[in-house]
């Protein structure tokens, strides 16, 4: 579009009606997720003054309900806002001229019925082009099938994605029927939208990248290798939605593999209290612990090494000395503080997280820079240090730069998490750069903390621990500042611990 100004005359925007509407949707409408789905804001009512948004919602929901069409709150709101925009433009004699496309008969029937209600209530005539405009957004926001996507090709593509995830990250999601079904349906709806030239916004993209970076990066890497040609190339917003499905499957995968911990209960105040404690523990931790035996304090004192075979830890109502296996002391009533303590205790036994994380960092891979010219220069410096220590080879840098071309790896305006497209390191290490002066990481975004990840293939636990660590950094501004002001490696490790 062209933006023309003339002194003492005014401003004029020249372009197609389609582009003008896209401009309004992209740059005027606010997509704050919670406010967007719960109702109509003052700004929306002001923008569409004279248009009864509540009536539009009523007739739209009525059309969907009549035909048993289910969709999300966010998509319903999208559809209503597009209808309101169309009405406001038509009222000012601004009609859209979309190319005639082949439409699905049943979906077009719903659109015609909806348009009839709108024409009668708002006293307007809806053109053929505007009906196609509504049709496209109806398809986009209800995920109804309106074009032929080859199902066999799509099923094969989904399997290829899962195969790449398994080969590169060792997460075996290939036989997860819930995931394959969800991915097939979701990818189909994405490609239907793309076939009509529609890009659906993802209001949760920043939340997803911030809180689920592992799922997002795994998904982005796999998808970029499978869908390489237009119109099937996915942008970050598309990937964000898909990564939620992948993340849920990873959670299911771990839930199945977690073994219950074998526990002995020690209680010095009699059978009744130990049974109460046993019942309370089973209520809260039945999926995490297996209570092998309930014993008294005196019995515990007579136990020897062999009596603790295959026991992971002890829960006791009295402090224990001479511990052969880890133990935790709780009140027999098992209050909320005790429940939190046991949960944390189980997690520490599972991963020994702090101890594990410290092995990923190395004093020889920690750097403070007063000034670095640009992003690529910094990545090359960190790569050279990793290569010099024999951790990576030449292909590593090309893979890192390839990933940066897909999309920026900054997690926020402070922290960037650079990494290669594939796992190609001899061991898992993180090169750390702290910058006195911010460096430009995207078109406008700057960062002061840069981690360059080198991850060895097949060490799935390393990936999990690392990303748990990074999520803490992303969500803790105080921790970010502690890292920025770390004078040396010891300060940095202290901040991380």
Tab-separated table of C-alpha atoms in Angstrom:
chain	number	residue	atom	x	y	z
A	1	UNK	CA	0.000	0.000	0.000
A	2	UNK	CA	1.022	3.602	-0.490
A	3	UNK	CA	0.816	6.221	2.236
A	4	UNK	CA	0.504	9.718	0.744
A	5	UNK	CA	0.437	13.031	2.615
A	6	UNK	CA	-0.214	16.521	1.213
A	7	UNK	CA	0.263	19.696	3.261
A	8	UNK	CA	-3.046	21.340	4.190
A	9	UNK	CA	-4.935	18.533	2.436
A	10	UNK	CA	-4.519	15.382	4.499
A	11	UNK	CA	-3.467	11.755	4.304
A	12	UNK	CA	-4.509	9.080	1.848
A	13	UNK	CA	-3.879	5.348	1.876
A	14	UNK	CA	-3.831	3.760	-1.572
A	15	UNK	CA	-4.079	0.005	-2.033
A	16	UNK	CA	-6.459	-2.895	-2.541
A	17	UNK	CA	-9.396	-3.366	-0.186
A	18	UNK	CA	-7.993	-6.788	0.741
A	19	UNK	CA	-4.696	-5.226	1.877
A	20	UNK	CA	-6.468	-2.443	3.761
A	21	UNK	CA	-8.450	-4.999	5.746
A	22	UNK	CA	-5.306	-7.023	6.457
A	23	UNK	CA	-3.607	-3.835	7.660
A	24	UNK	CA	-6.441	-3.119	10.095
A	25	UNK	CA	-6.422	-6.687	11.424
A	26	UNK	CA	-2.617	-6.777	11.795
A	27	UNK	CA	-1.931	-3.292	13.145
A	28	UNK	CA	-5.122	-1.906	14.703
A	29	UNK	CA	-6.797	-4.885	16.399
A	30	UNK	CA	-5.126	-5.830	19.712
A	31	UNK	CA	-4.670	-9.558	20.274
A	32	UNK	CA	-4.126	-9.618	24.018
A	33	UNK	CA	-5.214	-13.236	24.504
A	34	UNK	CA	-7.185	-13.097	27.767
A	35	UNK	CA	-9.017	-9.851	26.950
A	36	UNK	CA	-9.496	-10.861	23.337
A	37	UNK	CA	-11.514	-14.009	24.051
A	38	UNK	CA	-13.567	-12.869	27.050
A	39	UNK	CA	-15.629	-10.193	25.355
A	40	UNK	CA	-15.474	-6.993	23.329
A	41	UNK	CA	-13.078	-4.283	24.469
A	42	UNK	CA	-13.800	-0.549	24.553
A	43	UNK	CA	-11.365	-0.144	21.655
A	44	UNK	CA	-13.214	-2.725	19.546
A	45	UNK	CA	-16.596	-1.131	20.248
A	46	UNK	CA	-15.134	2.286	19.356
A	47	UNK	CA	-13.581	0.965	16.149
A	48	UNK	CA	-16.853	-0.658	15.082
A	49	UNK	CA	-19.173	2.013	16.437
A	50	UNK	CA	-22.742	1.572	15.208
A	51	UNK	CA	-22.255	-2.190	14.718
A	52	UNK	CA	-23.942	-4.452	17.258
A	53	UNK	CA	-21.069	-6.827	18.083
A	54	UNK	CA	-23.185	-8.769	20.579
A	55	UNK	CA	-25.790	-9.511	17.905
A	56	UNK	CA	-23.037	-10.577	15.501
A	57	UNK	CA	-21.783	-13.004	18.143
A	58	UNK	CA	-25.306	-14.318	18.757
A	59	UNK	CA	-26.072	-15.103	15.102
A	60	UNK	CA	-22.584	-16.544	14.472
A	61	UNK	CA	-22.841	-18.918	17.448
A	62	UNK	CA	-26.360	-19.834	16.358
A	63	UNK	CA	-25.137	-20.824	12.872
A	64	UNK	CA	-22.296	-22.902	14.345
A	65	UNK	CA	-24.502	-24.568	16.969
A	66	UNK	CA	-27.207	-25.426	14.434
A	67	UNK	CA	-24.653	-27.440	12.459
A	68	UNK	CA	-22.717	-28.868	15.443
A	69	UNK	CA	-19.513	-27.056	14.425
A	70	UNK	CA	-17.047	-26.751	17.319
A	71	UNK	CA	-14.153	-24.301	17.454
A	72	UNK	CA	-12.159	-22.367	20.048
A	73	UNK	CA	-13.151	-19.118	21.784
A	74	UNK	CA	-10.228	-17.417	20.052
A	75	UNK	CA	-11.377	-18.529	16.579
A	76	UNK	CA	-14.992	-17.489	17.239
A	77	UNK	CA	-13.778	-14.019	18.227
A	78	UNK	CA	-11.617	-13.867	15.071
A	79	UNK	CA	-14.616	-14.689	12.903
A	80	UNK	CA	-16.833	-12.060	14.563
A	81	UNK	CA	-14.171	-9.342	14.230
A	82	UNK	CA	-13.723	-10.144	10.522
A	83	UNK	CA	-17.520	-9.949	10.072
A	84	UNK	CA	-17.601	-6.585	11.861
A	85	UNK	CA	-14.773	-5.287	9.698
A	86	UNK	CA	-16.559	-6.411	6.540
A	87	UNK	CA	-19.805	-4.691	7.631
A	88	UNK	CA	-18.018	-1.444	8.542
A	89	UNK	CA	-16.268	-1.339	5.159
A	90	UNK	CA	-19.399	-2.207	3.139
A	91	UNK	CA	-21.374	0.515	4.951
A	92	UNK	CA	-18.863	2.983	3.467
A	93	UNK	CA	-19.127	1.355	0.018
A	94	UNK	CA	-15.727	-0.325	0.232
A	95	UNK	CA	-16.178	-3.749	-1.342
A	96	UNK	CA	-13.571	-6.467	-1.663
A	97	UNK	CA	-12.735	-7.990	-5.029
A	98	UNK	CA	-11.398	-11.479	-4.391
A	99	UNK	CA	-10.768	-13.949	-7.167
A	100	UNK	CA	-13.530	-16.453	-7.674
A	101	UNK	CA	-12.421	-19.656	-5.959
A	102	UNK	CA	-13.879	-23.139	-5.912
A	103	UNK	CA	-15.913	-23.331	-2.712
A	104	UNK	CA	-17.278	-26.215	-0.697
A	105	UNK	CA	-21.058	-26.395	-1.175
A	106	UNK	CA	-21.965	-27.129	2.459
A	107	UNK	CA	-19.673	-24.442	3.905
A	108	UNK	CA	-20.878	-21.865	1.389
A	109	UNK	CA	-24.440	-22.732	2.434
A	110	UNK	CA	-23.601	-21.716	6.028
A	111	UNK	CA	-22.001	-18.481	4.768
A	112	UNK	CA	-25.079	-17.645	2.656
A	113	UNK	CA	-27.346	-18.213	5.650
A	114	UNK	CA	-25.156	-16.030	7.873
A	115	UNK	CA	-24.989	-13.290	5.214
A	116	UNK	CA	-28.785	-13.265	4.942
A	117	UNK	CA	-29.087	-12.581	8.692
A	118	UNK	CA	-26.445	-9.837	8.470
A	119	UNK	CA	-28.043	-8.163	5.424
A	120	UNK	CA	-31.461	-8.004	7.086
A	121	UNK	CA	-30.214	-6.663	10.429
A	122	UNK	CA	-27.599	-4.173	9.165
A	123	UNK	CA	-29.462	-3.141	5.985
A	124	UNK	CA	-26.582	-3.810	3.597
A	125	UNK	CA	-25.989	-5.838	0.429
A	126	UNK	CA	-23.054	-8.258	0.672
A	127	UNK	CA	-21.194	-8.688	-2.615
A	128	UNK	CA	-19.906	-11.962	-4.011
A	129	UNK	CA	-16.344	-10.899	-3.161
A	130	UNK	CA	-17.295	-10.210	0.446
A	131	UNK	CA	-19.045	-13.577	0.689
A	132	UNK	CA	-15.809	-15.231	-0.422
A	133	UNK	CA	-13.975	-13.094	2.177
A	134	UNK	CA	-16.321	-14.460	4.875
A	135	UNK	CA	-16.011	-17.984	3.436
A	136	UNK	CA	-12.199	-17.916	3.721
A	137	UNK	CA	-12.271	-16.751	7.324
A	138	UNK	CA	-15.012	-19.229	8.160
A	139	UNK	CA	-12.803	-22.050	6.858
A	140	UNK	CA	-9.745	-20.659	8.665
A	141	UNK	CA	-11.477	-20.345	12.039
A	142	UNK	CA	-13.575	-23.510	12.075
A	143	UNK	CA	-11.005	-25.900	10.542
A	144	UNK	CA	-13.655	-27.347	8.248
A	145	UNK	CA	-12.176	-29.175	5.275
A	146	UNK	CA	-12.523	-27.086	2.168
A	147	UNK	CA	-9.708	-28.263	-0.088
A	148	UNK	CA	-8.012	-31.462	-1.112
A	149	UNK	CA	-4.823	-32.148	0.843
A	150	UNK	CA	-3.374	-35.558	0.012
A	151	UNK	CA	-3.990	-37.546	3.203
A	152	UNK	CA	-1.351	-40.197	2.451
A	153	UNK	CA	1.293	-37.535	1.831
A	154	UNK	CA	0.357	-35.719	5.039
A	155	UNK	CA	0.377	-38.928	7.120
A	156	UNK	CA	3.814	-39.760	5.705
A	157	UNK	CA	5.053	-36.234	6.470
A	158	UNK	CA	3.871	-36.504	10.091
A	159	UNK	CA	5.763	-39.796	10.439
A	160	UNK	CA	8.867	-38.156	8.941
A	161	UNK	CA	8.661	-35.406	11.563
A	162	UNK	CA	8.488	-37.966	14.369
A	163	UNK	CA	11.341	-39.973	12.820
A	164	UNK	CA	13.592	-36.880	12.747
A	165	UNK	CA	12.732	-36.125	16.386
A	166	UNK	CA	13.695	-39.687	17.342
A	167	UNK	CA	16.938	-39.688	15.347
A	168	UNK	CA	18.087	-36.265	16.557
A	169	UNK	CA	16.740	-36.045	20.103
A	170	UNK	CA	16.003	-39.670	21.117
A	171	UNK	CA	12.377	-38.902	22.000
A	172	UNK	CA	10.447	-41.837	20.575
A	173	UNK	CA	6.988	-40.426	19.821
A	174	UNK	CA	6.443	-42.530	16.701
A	175	UNK	CA	3.807	-44.813	18.198
A	176	UNK	CA	1.858	-42.154	20.075
A	177	UNK	CA	-1.547	-42.468	18.402
A	178	UNK	CA	-2.911	-39.371	20.167
A	179	UNK	CA	-0.042	-37.304	18.770
A	180	UNK	CA	-0.199	-38.631	15.209
A	181	UNK	CA	-3.955	-37.992	15.074
A	182	UNK	CA	-3.638	-34.480	16.530
A	183	UNK	CA	-0.748	-33.569	14.236
A	184	UNK	CA	-2.550	-34.836	11.139
A	185	UNK	CA	-5.682	-32.796	11.863
A	186	UNK	CA	-3.780	-29.679	12.883
A	187	UNK	CA	-1.352	-29.745	9.940
A	188	UNK	CA	-4.263	-30.231	7.572
A	189	UNK	CA	-6.023	-27.136	8.907
A	190	UNK	CA	-2.764	-25.129	8.583
A	191	UNK	CA	-2.304	-26.146	4.952
A	192	UNK	CA	-5.945	-25.450	4.113
A	193	UNK	CA	-5.445	-21.896	5.386
A	194	UNK	CA	-2.212	-21.539	3.422
A	195	UNK	CA	-3.878	-22.760	0.239
A	196	UNK	CA	-6.218	-19.767	0.547
A	197	UNK	CA	-3.367	-17.381	1.374
A	198	UNK	CA	-4.430	-17.017	5.022
A	199	UNK	CA	-1.920	-16.771	7.860
A	200	UNK	CA	-3.580	-17.344	11.218
A	201	UNK	CA	-2.043	-15.398	14.102
A	202	UNK	CA	-0.844	-17.213	17.199
A	203	UNK	CA	-1.418	-15.010	20.275
A	204	UNK	CA	0.464	-17.492	22.473
A	205	UNK	CA	3.692	-17.670	20.439
A	206	UNK	CA	5.828	-15.729	22.938
A	207	UNK	CA	4.420	-17.705	25.872
A	208	UNK	CA	5.145	-20.983	24.079
A	209	UNK	CA	8.735	-20.012	23.195
A	210	UNK	CA	9.354	-18.721	26.704
A	211	UNK	CA	7.923	-21.654	28.673
A	212	UNK	CA	8.387	-24.601	26.296
A	213	UNK	CA	11.658	-23.858	24.455
A	214	UNK	CA	12.604	-27.533	24.132
A	215	UNK	CA	9.347	-28.534	22.437
A	216	UNK	CA	9.490	-25.442	20.203
A	217	UNK	CA	13.082	-26.009	19.058
A	218	UNK	CA	12.553	-29.726	18.444
A	219	UNK	CA	9.427	-28.980	16.402
A	220	UNK	CA	10.985	-26.127	14.421
A	221	UNK	CA	14.011	-28.242	13.501
A	222	UNK	CA	11.965	-31.268	12.409
A	223	UNK	CA	9.348	-29.297	10.471
A	224	UNK	CA	11.958	-27.211	8.619
A	225	UNK	CA	13.486	-30.455	7.307
A	226	UNK	CA	10.173	-31.967	6.171
A	227	UNK	CA	8.276	-28.995	4.720
A	228	UNK	CA	10.801	-27.197	2.535
A	229	UNK	CA	8.707	-25.850	-0.362
A	230	UNK	CA	5.862	-23.338	-0.543
A	231	UNK	CA	2.983	-23.309	0.235
A	232	UNK	CA	3.952	-25.835	2.912
A	233	UNK	CA	6.715	-23.861	4.648
A	234	UNK	CA	5.558	-23.069	8.183
A	235	UNK	CA	6.310	-19.823	10.013
A	236	UNK	CA	7.075	-19.502	13.736
A	237	UNK	CA	3.432	-18.925	14.648
A	238	UNK	CA	2.396	-22.172	12.894
A	239	UNK	CA	5.265	-24.044	14.561
A	240	UNK	CA	4.202	-22.698	17.959
A	241	UNK	CA	0.835	-24.417	17.755
A	242	UNK	CA	2.361	-27.686	16.529
A	243	UNK	CA	5.016	-27.617	19.273
A	244	UNK	CA	2.277	-27.697	21.939
A	245	UNK	CA	1.204	-31.100	20.565
A	246	UNK	CA	4.838	-32.290	20.543
A	247	UNK	CA	5.385	-30.999	24.087
A	248	UNK	CA	2.319	-32.824	25.382
A	249	UNK	CA	3.558	-36.062	23.767
A	250	UNK	CA	6.982	-35.665	25.402
A	251	UNK	CA	5.250	-35.241	28.773
A	252	UNK	CA	3.236	-38.434	28.146
A	253	UNK	CA	6.422	-40.213	27.143
A	254	UNK	CA	8.132	-39.340	30.431
A	255	UNK	CA	5.075	-40.119	32.535
A	256	UNK	CA	5.165	-43.700	31.270
A	257	UNK	CA	8.875	-44.118	31.941
A	258	UNK	CA	9.011	-42.734	35.472
A	259	UNK	CA	9.370	-45.614	37.894
A	260	UNK	CA	7.888	-45.453	41.378
A	261	UNK	CA	10.377	-44.975	44.180
A	262	UNK	CA	10.543	-47.732	46.806
A	263	UNK	CA	10.046	-46.224	50.266
A	264	UNK	CA	10.227	-47.370	53.899
A	265	UNK	CA	8.075	-45.550	56.488
A	266	UNK	CA	9.532	-45.063	59.964
A	267	UNK	CA	7.221	-43.932	62.775
A	268	UNK	CA	7.886	-43.909	66.526
A	269	UNK	CA	4.351	-43.262	67.759
A	270	UNK	CA	2.502	-46.490	67.099
A	271	UNK	CA	0.562	-48.449	64.502
A	272	UNK	CA	-2.391	-46.066	64.244
A	273	UNK	CA	-0.268	-43.059	63.316
A	274	UNK	CA	1.835	-45.019	60.819
A	275	UNK	CA	-1.355	-46.219	59.090
A	276	UNK	CA	-2.610	-42.641	58.959
A	277	UNK	CA	0.687	-41.506	57.409
A	278	UNK	CA	0.615	-44.420	54.954
A	279	UNK	CA	-2.928	-43.546	53.863
A	280	UNK	CA	-2.070	-39.868	53.406
A	281	UNK	CA	1.035	-40.671	51.376
A	282	UNK	CA	-0.917	-43.002	49.099
A	283	UNK	CA	-3.500	-40.275	48.602
A	284	UNK	CA	-0.937	-37.755	47.338
A	285	UNK	CA	1.889	-39.877	45.907
A	286	UNK	CA	0.359	-43.164	44.733
A	287	UNK	CA	1.801	-42.597	41.239
A	288	UNK	CA	5.312	-41.759	42.516
A	289	UNK	CA	6.111	-44.010	45.487
A	290	UNK	CA	5.680	-47.633	46.466
A	291	UNK	CA	5.598	-48.109	50.266
A	292	UNK	CA	7.550	-51.332	50.798
A	293	UNK	CA	7.435	-51.540	54.614
A	294	UNK	CA	6.191	-49.635	57.676
A	295	UNK	CA	8.552	-49.997	60.645
A	296	UNK	CA	9.177	-48.515	64.087
A	297	UNK	CA	12.175	-46.421	65.047
A	298	UNK	CA	13.670	-49.332	67.005
A	299	UNK	CA	13.290	-51.659	64.015
A	300	UNK	CA	15.055	-49.111	61.851
A	301	UNK	CA	18.008	-48.996	64.283
A	302	UNK	CA	18.421	-52.770	63.914
A	303	UNK	CA	18.442	-52.626	60.086
A	304	UNK	CA	21.687	-53.366	58.246
A	305	UNK	CA	22.879	-52.676	54.721
A	306	UNK	CA	21.127	-55.618	53.056
A	307	UNK	CA	17.783	-54.537	54.585
A	308	UNK	CA	17.906	-51.397	52.426
A	309	UNK	CA	18.414	-53.205	49.129
A	310	UNK	CA	16.263	-51.652	46.370
A	311	UNK	CA	15.052	-48.909	48.751
A	312	UNK	CA	15.253	-45.402	47.240
A	313	UNK	CA	14.558	-43.334	50.353
A	314	UNK	CA	12.927	-43.258	53.802
A	315	UNK	CA	10.067	-41.127	55.067
A	316	UNK	CA	10.198	-40.776	58.841
A	317	UNK	CA	8.327	-38.921	61.583
A	318	UNK	CA	11.560	-38.723	63.626
A	319	UNK	CA	15.019	-37.479	62.563
A	320	UNK	CA	17.254	-40.409	61.562
A	321	UNK	CA	20.991	-40.772	62.138
A	322	UNK	CA	23.475	-43.021	60.377
A	323	UNK	CA	21.597	-42.813	57.117
A	324	UNK	CA	22.403	-45.572	54.627
A	325	UNK	CA	19.822	-44.279	52.150
A	326	UNK	CA	18.400	-40.725	51.890
A	327	UNK	CA	15.623	-39.833	54.319
A	328	UNK	CA	13.167	-37.007	54.887
A	329	UNK	CA	11.435	-36.079	58.151
A	330	UNK	CA	7.707	-35.188	58.119
A	331	UNK	CA	4.782	-34.711	60.476
A	332	UNK	CA	2.527	-37.773	60.698
A	333	UNK	CA	-0.460	-35.581	59.675
A	334	UNK	CA	1.429	-34.758	56.430
A	335	UNK	CA	0.704	-31.049	56.104
A	336	UNK	CA	1.105	-28.986	52.924
A	337	UNK	CA	4.714	-28.103	53.709
A	338	UNK	CA	5.529	-31.832	54.072
A	339	UNK	CA	3.841	-32.601	50.740
A	340	UNK	CA	5.926	-29.925	48.994
A	341	UNK	CA	9.088	-31.203	50.680
A	342	UNK	CA	8.472	-34.785	49.554
A	343	UNK	CA	7.733	-33.640	45.984
A	344	UNK	CA	11.008	-31.729	45.876
A	345	UNK	CA	12.848	-34.652	47.454
A	346	UNK	CA	11.573	-37.038	44.759
A	347	UNK	CA	12.623	-34.604	42.026
A	348	UNK	CA	16.128	-34.305	43.467
A	349	UNK	CA	16.489	-38.074	43.584
A	350	UNK	CA	15.234	-38.330	40.007
A	351	UNK	CA	17.643	-35.866	38.428
A	352	UNK	CA	20.143	-34.466	40.980
A	353	UNK	CA	19.617	-31.357	38.911
A	354	UNK	CA	21.995	-28.777	40.352
A	355	UNK	CA	24.918	-31.211	40.311
A	356	UNK	CA	24.092	-32.245	36.752
A	357	UNK	CA	23.727	-28.710	35.411
A	358	UNK	CA	27.151	-27.612	36.638
A	359	UNK	CA	28.831	-30.243	34.418
A	360	UNK	CA	27.520	-28.493	31.299
A	361	UNK	CA	29.544	-25.344	31.992
A	362	UNK	CA	33.305	-24.937	31.781
A	363	UNK	CA	35.553	-22.105	32.945
A	364	UNK	CA	37.399	-22.190	29.600
A	365	UNK	CA	34.048	-21.643	27.818
A	366	UNK	CA	32.990	-18.624	29.877
A	367	UNK	CA	33.623	-15.142	28.432
A	368	UNK	CA	32.939	-11.494	29.186
A	369	UNK	CA	33.149	-9.167	26.193
A	370	UNK	CA	33.355	-5.403	26.391
A	371	UNK	CA	32.361	-5.075	22.730
A	372	UNK	CA	31.484	-7.454	19.889
A	373	UNK	CA	30.688	-6.163	16.396
A	374	UNK	CA	27.773	-8.438	15.470
A	375	UNK	CA	25.961	-11.709	16.120
A	376	UNK	CA	27.853	-13.824	13.585
A	377	UNK	CA	31.235	-12.634	14.876
A	378	UNK	CA	30.276	-13.646	18.412
A	379	UNK	CA	29.024	-17.075	17.297
A	380	UNK	CA	32.290	-17.654	15.412
A	381	UNK	CA	34.337	-16.775	18.507
A	382	UNK	CA	32.359	-19.196	20.696
A	383	UNK	CA	32.510	-21.887	18.002
A	384	UNK	CA	36.312	-21.526	17.758
A	385	UNK	CA	36.613	-22.088	21.516
A	386	UNK	CA	34.405	-25.187	21.370
A	387	UNK	CA	36.360	-26.536	18.385
A	388	UNK	CA	39.711	-25.874	20.071
A	389	UNK	CA	38.596	-28.044	23.027
A	390	UNK	CA	37.619	-30.844	20.612
A	391	UNK	CA	33.918	-30.615	21.448
A	392	UNK	CA	32.659	-29.771	17.930
A	393	UNK	CA	33.807	-29.913	14.297
A	394	UNK	CA	33.414	-27.579	11.315
A	395	UNK	CA	29.839	-28.637	10.468
A	396	UNK	CA	28.704	-27.282	13.843
A	397	UNK	CA	29.022	-23.578	12.926
A	398	UNK	CA	27.181	-23.990	9.609
A	399	UNK	CA	24.379	-25.771	11.457
A	400	UNK	CA	24.171	-22.938	14.034
A	401	UNK	CA	24.006	-20.273	11.307
A	402	UNK	CA	21.379	-22.321	9.444
A	403	UNK	CA	19.223	-22.336	12.585
A	404	UNK	CA	19.575	-18.553	12.955
A	405	UNK	CA	18.292	-18.114	9.389
A	406	UNK	CA	15.085	-19.957	10.344
A	407	UNK	CA	14.294	-17.485	13.113
A	408	UNK	CA	15.998	-15.621	15.913
A	409	UNK	CA	16.968	-17.657	18.978
A	410	UNK	CA	16.660	-14.838	21.504
A	411	UNK	CA	14.234	-15.839	24.259
A	412	UNK	CA	13.628	-12.247	25.399
A	413	UNK	CA	15.386	-8.877	25.259
A	414	UNK	CA	18.267	-10.156	27.414
A	415	UNK	CA	18.946	-13.825	26.710
A	416	UNK	CA	19.747	-15.723	23.469
A	417	UNK	CA	20.012	-19.491	23.195
A	418	UNK	CA	21.949	-20.301	20.013
A	419	UNK	CA	22.255	-23.925	18.898
A	420	UNK	CA	22.725	-26.047	15.771
A	421	UNK	CA	20.002	-27.598	13.614
A	422	UNK	CA	21.189	-31.074	14.579
A	423	UNK	CA	23.009	-32.636	17.506
A	424	UNK	CA	26.618	-32.896	16.320
A	425	UNK	CA	28.887	-32.521	19.358
A	426	UNK	CA	31.226	-35.022	21.015
A	427	UNK	CA	29.980	-33.976	24.465
A	428	UNK	CA	27.336	-31.696	25.945
A	429	UNK	CA	28.702	-28.245	26.813
A	430	UNK	CA	27.511	-24.632	26.868
A	431	UNK	CA	29.710	-21.720	25.786
A	432	UNK	CA	28.654	-18.594	27.699
A	433	UNK	CA	29.126	-14.987	26.587
A	434	UNK	CA	28.177	-12.009	28.764
A	435	UNK	CA	28.245	-8.688	26.938
A	436	UNK	CA	28.941	-5.307	28.521
A	437	UNK	CA	27.188	-3.683	25.553
A	438	UNK	CA	24.024	-5.214	24.087
A	439	UNK	CA	24.345	-6.840	20.664
A	440	UNK	CA	21.698	-6.818	17.936
A	441	UNK	CA	20.235	-10.329	17.636
A	442	UNK	CA	17.277	-9.763	15.301
A	443	UNK	CA	16.027	-6.802	13.301
A	444	UNK	CA	15.449	-4.780	16.462
A	445	UNK	CA	16.022	-7.129	19.429
A	446	UNK	CA	19.225	-6.936	21.473
A	447	UNK	CA	20.691	-9.338	24.056
A	448	UNK	CA	23.393	-9.278	26.739
A	449	UNK	CA	23.596	-13.000	27.606
A	450	UNK	CA	24.353	-15.573	24.884
A	451	UNK	CA	24.539	-19.331	25.400
A	452	UNK	CA	25.835	-21.478	22.524
A	453	UNK	CA	24.742	-25.086	22.998
A	454	UNK	CA	26.766	-28.096	21.939
A	455	UNK	CA	24.722	-31.216	22.639
A	456	UNK	CA	25.827	-34.801	22.139
A	457	UNK	CA	23.336	-36.953	20.265
A	458	UNK	CA	21.542	-39.666	22.226
A	459	UNK	CA	21.927	-38.062	25.667
A	460	UNK	CA	18.284	-37.217	26.146
A	461	UNK	CA	18.613	-36.466	29.854
A	462	UNK	CA	21.208	-33.794	29.125
A	463	UNK	CA	18.723	-31.998	26.866
A	464	UNK	CA	15.996	-32.141	29.511
A	465	UNK	CA	18.237	-30.802	32.283
A	466	UNK	CA	19.604	-28.026	30.088
A	467	UNK	CA	16.215	-26.763	29.015
A	468	UNK	CA	14.899	-26.890	32.587
A	469	UNK	CA	17.851	-24.666	33.479
A	470	UNK	CA	17.144	-22.255	30.602
A	471	UNK	CA	13.461	-21.939	31.495
A	472	UNK	CA	14.521	-20.772	34.949
A	473	UNK	CA	16.737	-18.086	33.404
A	474	UNK	CA	14.060	-16.937	30.941
A	475	UNK	CA	11.445	-16.526	33.668
A	476	UNK	CA	13.630	-14.955	36.364
A	477	UNK	CA	14.707	-11.366	35.674
A	478	UNK	CA	16.723	-11.248	38.932
A	479	UNK	CA	18.710	-14.308	37.830
A	480	UNK	CA	19.337	-12.665	34.453
A	481	UNK	CA	20.767	-9.599	36.218
A	482	UNK	CA	22.953	-11.774	38.468
A	483	UNK	CA	24.383	-13.453	35.377
A	484	UNK	CA	24.962	-10.120	33.607
A	485	UNK	CA	26.880	-8.770	36.617
A	486	UNK	CA	28.970	-11.918	37.110
A	487	UNK	CA	32.599	-10.737	37.163
A	488	UNK	CA	34.031	-14.183	36.519
A	489	UNK	CA	33.157	-17.870	36.097
A	490	UNK	CA	32.799	-18.480	39.843
A	491	UNK	CA	30.269	-15.651	40.124
A	492	UNK	CA	28.362	-17.109	37.181
A	493	UNK	CA	28.219	-20.629	38.665
A	494	UNK	CA	27.142	-19.201	42.034
A	495	UNK	CA	24.301	-17.340	40.321
A	496	UNK	CA	23.251	-20.497	38.467
A	497	UNK	CA	23.302	-22.579	41.639
